[in-house]
Amino acid sequence: MKNKELVENYYKDVFINGNVDKIPVYIAENYIQHNPQVEDGQAGFIKFFKNFIKTEPKIEIINVSCEGNMVYVFYKCSLPDGTINKVCDIYRVESNKIVEHWDVIESHVEKIKSVNHNSLF
């Protein structure tokens, strides 16, 4: 499976459909995490995700790009309380598993007053 396809399937199964049991299909056991609020390892991500999914996020993927073993996912994450986050997740893939993650998150974009007429997404 190609790296981009792997990450797209991961988002469909896990982030959009909330299937926690599918995480081991995609995430390596020795997963390296660069988000300081999430522990390293597959188990650390599962622990984080079980709490995250309780917030009932709605994920709208804007773009998925791939160069070599790096995959970039740009998406809108809307929560039931009206909070909207603009997120770019960056993954490194090796041997058909996600082995490393970085993210860039802009929180509460629903409060931003744009000085231009361009969409945030």
JSON list of C-alpha atoms in Angstrom, two decimals:
[
{"chain": "A", "resi": 1, "resn": "MET", "atom": "CA", "xyz": [0.00, 0.00, 0.00]},
{"chain": "A", "resi": 2, "resn": "LYS", "atom": "CA", "xyz": [1.28, 3.46, -0.85]},
{"chain": "A", "resi": 3, "resn": "ASN", "atom": "CA", "xyz": [2.03, 5.88, 1.99]},
{"chain": "A", "resi": 4, "resn": "LYS", "atom": "CA", "xyz": [-0.67, 8.40, 1.03]},
{"chain": "A", "resi": 5, "resn": "GLU", "atom": "CA", "xyz": [-3.29, 5.65, 0.72]},
{"chain": "A", "resi": 6, "resn": "LEU", "atom": "CA", "xyz": [-2.27, 4.22, 4.10]},
{"chain": "A", "resi": 7, "resn": "VAL", "atom": "CA", "xyz": [-2.79, 7.58, 5.84]},
{"chain": "A", "resi": 8, "resn": "GLU", "atom": "CA", "xyz": [-6.05, 8.27, 3.99]},
{"chain": "A", "resi": 9, "resn": "ASN", "atom": "CA", "xyz": [-7.39, 4.88, 5.12]},
{"chain": "A", "resi": 10, "resn": "TYR", "atom": "CA", "xyz": [-6.19, 5.60, 8.66]},
{"chain": "A", "resi": 11, "resn": "TYR", "atom": "CA", "xyz": [-8.19, 8.83, 8.75]},
{"chain": "A", "resi": 12, "resn": "LYS", "atom": "CA", "xyz": [-11.32, 7.15, 7.39]},
{"chain": "A", "resi": 13, "resn": "ASP", "atom": "CA", "xyz": [-11.15, 4.22, 9.80]},
{"chain": "A", "resi": 14, "resn": "VAL", "atom": "CA", "xyz": [-9.91, 5.98, 12.93]},
{"chain": "A", "resi": 15, "resn": "PHE", "atom": "CA", "xyz": [-10.55, 9.74, 12.85]},
{"chain": "A", "resi": 16, "resn": "ILE", "atom": "CA", "xyz": [-13.78, 9.80, 10.83]},
{"chain": "A", "resi": 17, "resn": "ASN", "atom": "CA", "xyz": [-15.35, 6.46, 11.84]},
{"chain": "A", "resi": 18, "resn": "GLY", "atom": "CA", "xyz": [-13.86, 6.41, 15.36]},
{"chain": "A", "resi": 19, "resn": "ASN", "atom": "CA", "xyz": [-12.68, 2.80, 15.13]},
{"chain": "A", "resi": 20, "resn": "VAL", "atom": "CA", "xyz": [-10.10, 2.62, 17.94]},
{"chain": "A", "resi": 21, "resn": "ASP", "atom": "CA", "xyz": [-9.54, -1.10, 17.28]},
{"chain": "A", "resi": 22, "resn": "LYS", "atom": "CA", "xyz": [-8.06, -0.25, 13.86]},
{"chain": "A", "resi": 23, "resn": "ILE", "atom": "CA", "xyz": [-5.23, 1.88, 15.31]},
{"chain": "A", "resi": 24, "resn": "PRO", "atom": "CA", "xyz": [-2.76, -1.08, 15.48]},
{"chain": "A", "resi": 25, "resn": "VAL", "atom": "CA", "xyz": [-3.31, -1.67, 11.75]},
{"chain": "A", "resi": 26, "resn": "TYR", "atom": "CA", "xyz": [-1.80, 1.75, 11.02]},
{"chain": "A", "resi": 27, "resn": "ILE", "atom": "CA", "xyz": [0.39, 2.83, 13.96]},
{"chain": "A", "resi": 28, "resn": "ALA", "atom": "CA", "xyz": [3.72, 1.12, 14.76]},
{"chain": "A", "resi": 29, "resn": "GLU", "atom": "CA", "xyz": [4.27, -0.09, 18.33]},
{"chain": "A", "resi": 30, "resn": "ASN", "atom": "CA", "xyz": [7.33, 2.16, 18.67]},
{"chain": "A", "resi": 31, "resn": "TYR", "atom": "CA", "xyz": [5.46, 5.23, 17.28]},
{"chain": "A", "resi": 32, "resn": "ILE", "atom": "CA", "xyz": [7.32, 8.50, 17.96]},
{"chain": "A", "resi": 33, "resn": "GLN", "atom": "CA", "xyz": [5.03, 11.34, 19.00]},
{"chain": "A", "resi": 34, "resn": "HIS", "atom": "CA", "xyz": [6.02, 15.02, 18.85]},
{"chain": "A", "resi": 35, "resn": "ASN", "atom": "CA", "xyz": [2.77, 16.41, 20.29]},
{"chain": "A", "resi": 36, "resn": "PRO", "atom": "CA", "xyz": [3.74, 17.09, 23.94]},
{"chain": "A", "resi": 37, "resn": "GLN", "atom": "CA", "xyz": [0.25, 16.12, 25.14]},
{"chain": "A", "resi": 38, "resn": "VAL", "atom": "CA", "xyz": [0.44, 12.57, 23.76]},
{"chain": "A", "resi": 39, "resn": "GLU", "atom": "CA", "xyz": [2.68, 9.74, 24.98]},
{"chain": "A", "resi": 40, "resn": "ASP", "atom": "CA", "xyz": [5.02, 7.86, 22.63]},
{"chain": "A", "resi": 41, "resn": "GLY", "atom": "CA", "xyz": [4.09, 4.42, 21.34]},
{"chain": "A", "resi": 42, "resn": "GLN", "atom": "CA", "xyz": [0.99, 2.81, 19.91]},
{"chain": "A", "resi": 43, "resn": "ALA", "atom": "CA", "xyz": [-0.46, 2.38, 23.43]},
{"chain": "A", "resi": 44, "resn": "GLY", "atom": "CA", "xyz": [0.12, 6.07, 24.18]},
{"chain": "A", "resi": 45, "resn": "PHE", "atom": "CA", "xyz": [-1.76, 7.11, 21.07]},
{"chain": "A", "resi": 46, "resn": "ILE", "atom": "CA", "xyz": [-4.64, 4.72, 21.80]},
{"chain": "A", "resi": 47, "resn": "LYS", "atom": "CA", "xyz": [-4.92, 6.21, 25.31]},
{"chain": "A", "resi": 48, "resn": "PHE", "atom": "CA", "xyz": [-5.02, 9.74, 23.85]},
{"chain": "A", "resi": 49, "resn": "PHE", "atom": "CA", "xyz": [-7.46, 8.84, 21.08]},
{"chain": "A", "resi": 50, "resn": "LYS", "atom": "CA", "xyz": [-10.00, 7.20, 23.41]},
{"chain": "A", "resi": 51, "resn": "ASN", "atom": "CA", "xyz": [-10.31, 10.55, 25.19]},
{"chain": "A", "resi": 52, "resn": "PHE", "atom": "CA", "xyz": [-10.20, 12.60, 21.98]},
{"chain": "A", "resi": 53, "resn": "ILE", "atom": "CA", "xyz": [-13.06, 10.67, 20.36]},
{"chain": "A", "resi": 54, "resn": "LYS", "atom": "CA", "xyz": [-15.27, 11.46, 23.37]},
{"chain": "A", "resi": 55, "resn": "THR", "atom": "CA", "xyz": [-15.19, 15.13, 22.26]},
{"chain": "A", "resi": 56, "resn": "GLU", "atom": "CA", "xyz": [-17.18, 14.02, 19.16]},
{"chain": "A", "resi": 57, "resn": "PRO", "atom": "CA", "xyz": [-14.93, 15.72, 16.60]},
{"chain": "A", "resi": 58, "resn": "LYS", "atom": "CA", "xyz": [-16.09, 16.17, 13.03]},
{"chain": "A", "resi": 59, "resn": "ILE", "atom": "CA", "xyz": [-13.09, 15.88, 10.70]},
{"chain": "A", "resi": 60, "resn": "GLU", "atom": "CA", "xyz": [-13.22, 17.44, 7.24]},
{"chain": "A", "resi": 61, "resn": "ILE", "atom": "CA", "xyz": [-10.10, 16.65, 5.22]},
{"chain": "A", "resi": 62, "resn": "ILE", "atom": "CA", "xyz": [-9.04, 19.55, 3.02]},
{"chain": "A", "resi": 63, "resn": "ASN", "atom": "CA", "xyz": [-5.87, 18.08, 1.49]},
{"chain": "A", "resi": 64, "resn": "VAL", "atom": "CA", "xyz": [-3.57, 15.07, 1.74]},
{"chain": "A", "resi": 65, "resn": "SER", "atom": "CA", "xyz": [-0.12, 15.36, 0.21]},
{"chain": "A", "resi": 66, "resn": "CYS", "atom": "CA", "xyz": [2.79, 12.96, 0.13]},
{"chain": "A", "resi": 67, "resn": "GLU", "atom": "CA", "xyz": [6.46, 13.18, -0.68]},
{"chain": "A", "resi": 68, "resn": "GLY", "atom": "CA", "xyz": [8.43, 10.00, -0.20]},
{"chain": "A", "resi": 69, "resn": "ASN", "atom": "CA", "xyz": [7.76, 8.64, 3.28]},
{"chain": "A", "resi": 70, "resn": "MET", "atom": "CA", "xyz": [6.25, 11.91, 4.56]},
{"chain": "A", "resi": 71, "resn": "VAL", "atom": "CA", "xyz": [2.46, 12.41, 4.44]},
{"chain": "A", "resi": 72, "resn": "TYR", "atom": "CA", "xyz": [0.72, 15.71, 5.25]},
{"chain": "A", "resi": 73, "resn": "VAL", "atom": "CA", "xyz": [-2.97, 15.93, 6.18]},
{"chain": "A", "resi": 74, "resn": "PHE", "atom": "CA", "xyz": [-4.62, 19.37, 6.35]},
{"chain": "A", "resi": 75, "resn": "TYR", "atom": "CA", "xyz": [-8.08, 19.32, 7.90]},
{"chain": "A", "resi": 76, "resn": "LYS", "atom": "CA", "xyz": [-10.84, 21.14, 9.77]},
{"chain": "A", "resi": 77, "resn": "CYS", "atom": "CA", "xyz": [-11.78, 19.73, 13.18]},
{"chain": "A", "resi": 78, "resn": "SER", "atom": "CA", "xyz": [-15.15, 20.95, 14.45]},
{"chain": "A", "resi": 79, "resn": "LEU", "atom": "CA", "xyz": [-16.43, 20.18, 17.95]},
{"chain": "A", "resi": 80, "resn": "PRO", "atom": "CA", "xyz": [-20.05, 20.21, 19.18]},
{"chain": "A", "resi": 81, "resn": "ASP", "atom": "CA", "xyz": [-19.36, 23.26, 21.38]},
{"chain": "A", "resi": 82, "resn": "GLY", "atom": "CA", "xyz": [-18.64, 25.34, 18.26]},
{"chain": "A", "resi": 83, "resn": "THR", "atom": "CA", "xyz": [-14.84, 25.19, 18.53]},
{"chain": "A", "resi": 84, "resn": "ILE", "atom": "CA", "xyz": [-13.10, 24.87, 15.17]},
{"chain": "A", "resi": 85, "resn": "ASN", "atom": "CA", "xyz": [-9.43, 23.94, 14.87]},
{"chain": "A", "resi": 86, "resn": "LYS", "atom": "CA", "xyz": [-7.29, 24.16, 11.75]},
{"chain": "A", "resi": 87, "resn": "VAL", "atom": "CA", "xyz": [-4.83, 21.26, 11.77]},
{"chain": "A", "resi": 88, "resn": "CYS", "atom": "CA", "xyz": [-1.95, 19.93, 9.72]},
{"chain": "A", "resi": 89, "resn": "ASP", "atom": "CA", "xyz": [-0.75, 16.48, 10.77]},
{"chain": "A", "resi": 90, "resn": "ILE", "atom": "CA", "xyz": [2.60, 15.32, 9.45]},
{"chain": "A", "resi": 91, "resn": "TYR", "atom": "CA", "xyz": [3.47, 11.63, 9.42]},
{"chain": "A", "resi": 92, "resn": "ARG", "atom": "CA", "xyz": [6.55, 9.58, 8.61]},
{"chain": "A", "resi": 93, "resn": "VAL", "atom": "CA", "xyz": [5.75, 6.12, 7.24]},
{"chain": "A", "resi": 94, "resn": "GLU", "atom": "CA", "xyz": [8.08, 3.11, 7.25]},
{"chain": "A", "resi": 95, "resn": "SER", "atom": "CA", "xyz": [7.28, -0.49, 6.26]},
{"chain": "A", "resi": 96, "resn": "ASN", "atom": "CA", "xyz": [3.57, 0.28, 5.76]},
{"chain": "A", "resi": 97, "resn": "LYS", "atom": "CA", "xyz": [3.11, 1.70, 9.29]},
{"chain": "A", "resi": 98, "resn": "ILE", "atom": "CA", "xyz": [2.96, 5.23, 10.66]},
{"chain": "A", "resi": 99, "resn": "VAL", "atom": "CA", "xyz": [6.10, 5.56, 12.78]},
{"chain": "A", "resi": 100, "resn": "GLU", "atom": "CA", "xyz": [6.28, 9.27, 13.62]},
{"chain": "A", "resi": 101, "resn": "HIS", "atom": "CA", "xyz": [3.91, 12.24, 14.00]},
{"chain": "A", "resi": 102, "resn": "TRP", "atom": "CA", "xyz": [4.11, 16.03, 14.23]},
{"chain": "A", "resi": 103, "resn": "ASP", "atom": "CA", "xyz": [1.21, 18.47, 14.19]},
{"chain": "A", "resi": 104, "resn": "VAL", "atom": "CA", "xyz": [0.52, 22.14, 13.70]},
{"chain": "A", "resi": 105, "resn": "ILE", "atom": "CA", "xyz": [-2.75, 23.25, 15.29]},
{"chain": "A", "resi": 106, "resn": "GLU", "atom": "CA", "xyz": [-4.47, 26.63, 15.12]},
{"chain": "A", "resi": 107, "resn": "SER", "atom": "CA", "xyz": [-7.17, 26.54, 17.80]},
{"chain": "A", "resi": 108, "resn": "HIS", "atom": "CA", "xyz": [-10.48, 28.38, 17.97]},
{"chain": "A", "resi": 109, "resn": "VAL", "atom": "CA", "xyz": [-10.36, 29.69, 14.42]},
{"chain": "A", "resi": 110, "resn": "GLU", "atom": "CA", "xyz": [-14.10, 30.41, 14.67]},
{"chain": "A", "resi": 111, "resn": "LYS", "atom": "CA", "xyz": [-13.08, 33.53, 16.66]},
{"chain": "A", "resi": 112, "resn": "ILE", "atom": "CA", "xyz": [-10.69, 34.86, 14.01]},
{"chain": "A", "resi": 113, "resn": "LYS", "atom": "CA", "xyz": [-11.74, 38.01, 12.15]},
{"chain": "A", "resi": 114, "resn": "SER", "atom": "CA", "xyz": [-10.00, 37.91, 8.78]},
{"chain": "A", "resi": 115, "resn": "VAL", "atom": "CA", "xyz": [-8.56, 41.12, 7.33]},
{"chain": "A", "resi": 116, "resn": "ASN", "atom": "CA", "xyz": [-9.02, 39.64, 3.83]},
{"chain": "A", "resi": 117, "resn": "HIS", "atom": "CA", "xyz": [-11.88, 37.81, 2.17]},
{"chain": "A", "resi": 118, "resn": "ASN", "atom": "CA", "xyz": [-10.11, 34.46, 1.95]},
{"chain": "A", "resi": 119, "resn": "SER", "atom": "CA", "xyz": [-11.37, 31.35, 3.70]},
{"chain": "A", "resi": 120, "resn": "LEU", "atom": "CA", "xyz": [-9.26, 29.81, 6.45]},
{"chain": "A", "resi": 121, "resn": "PHE", "atom": "CA", "xyz": [-9.74, 26.50, 4.67]}
]
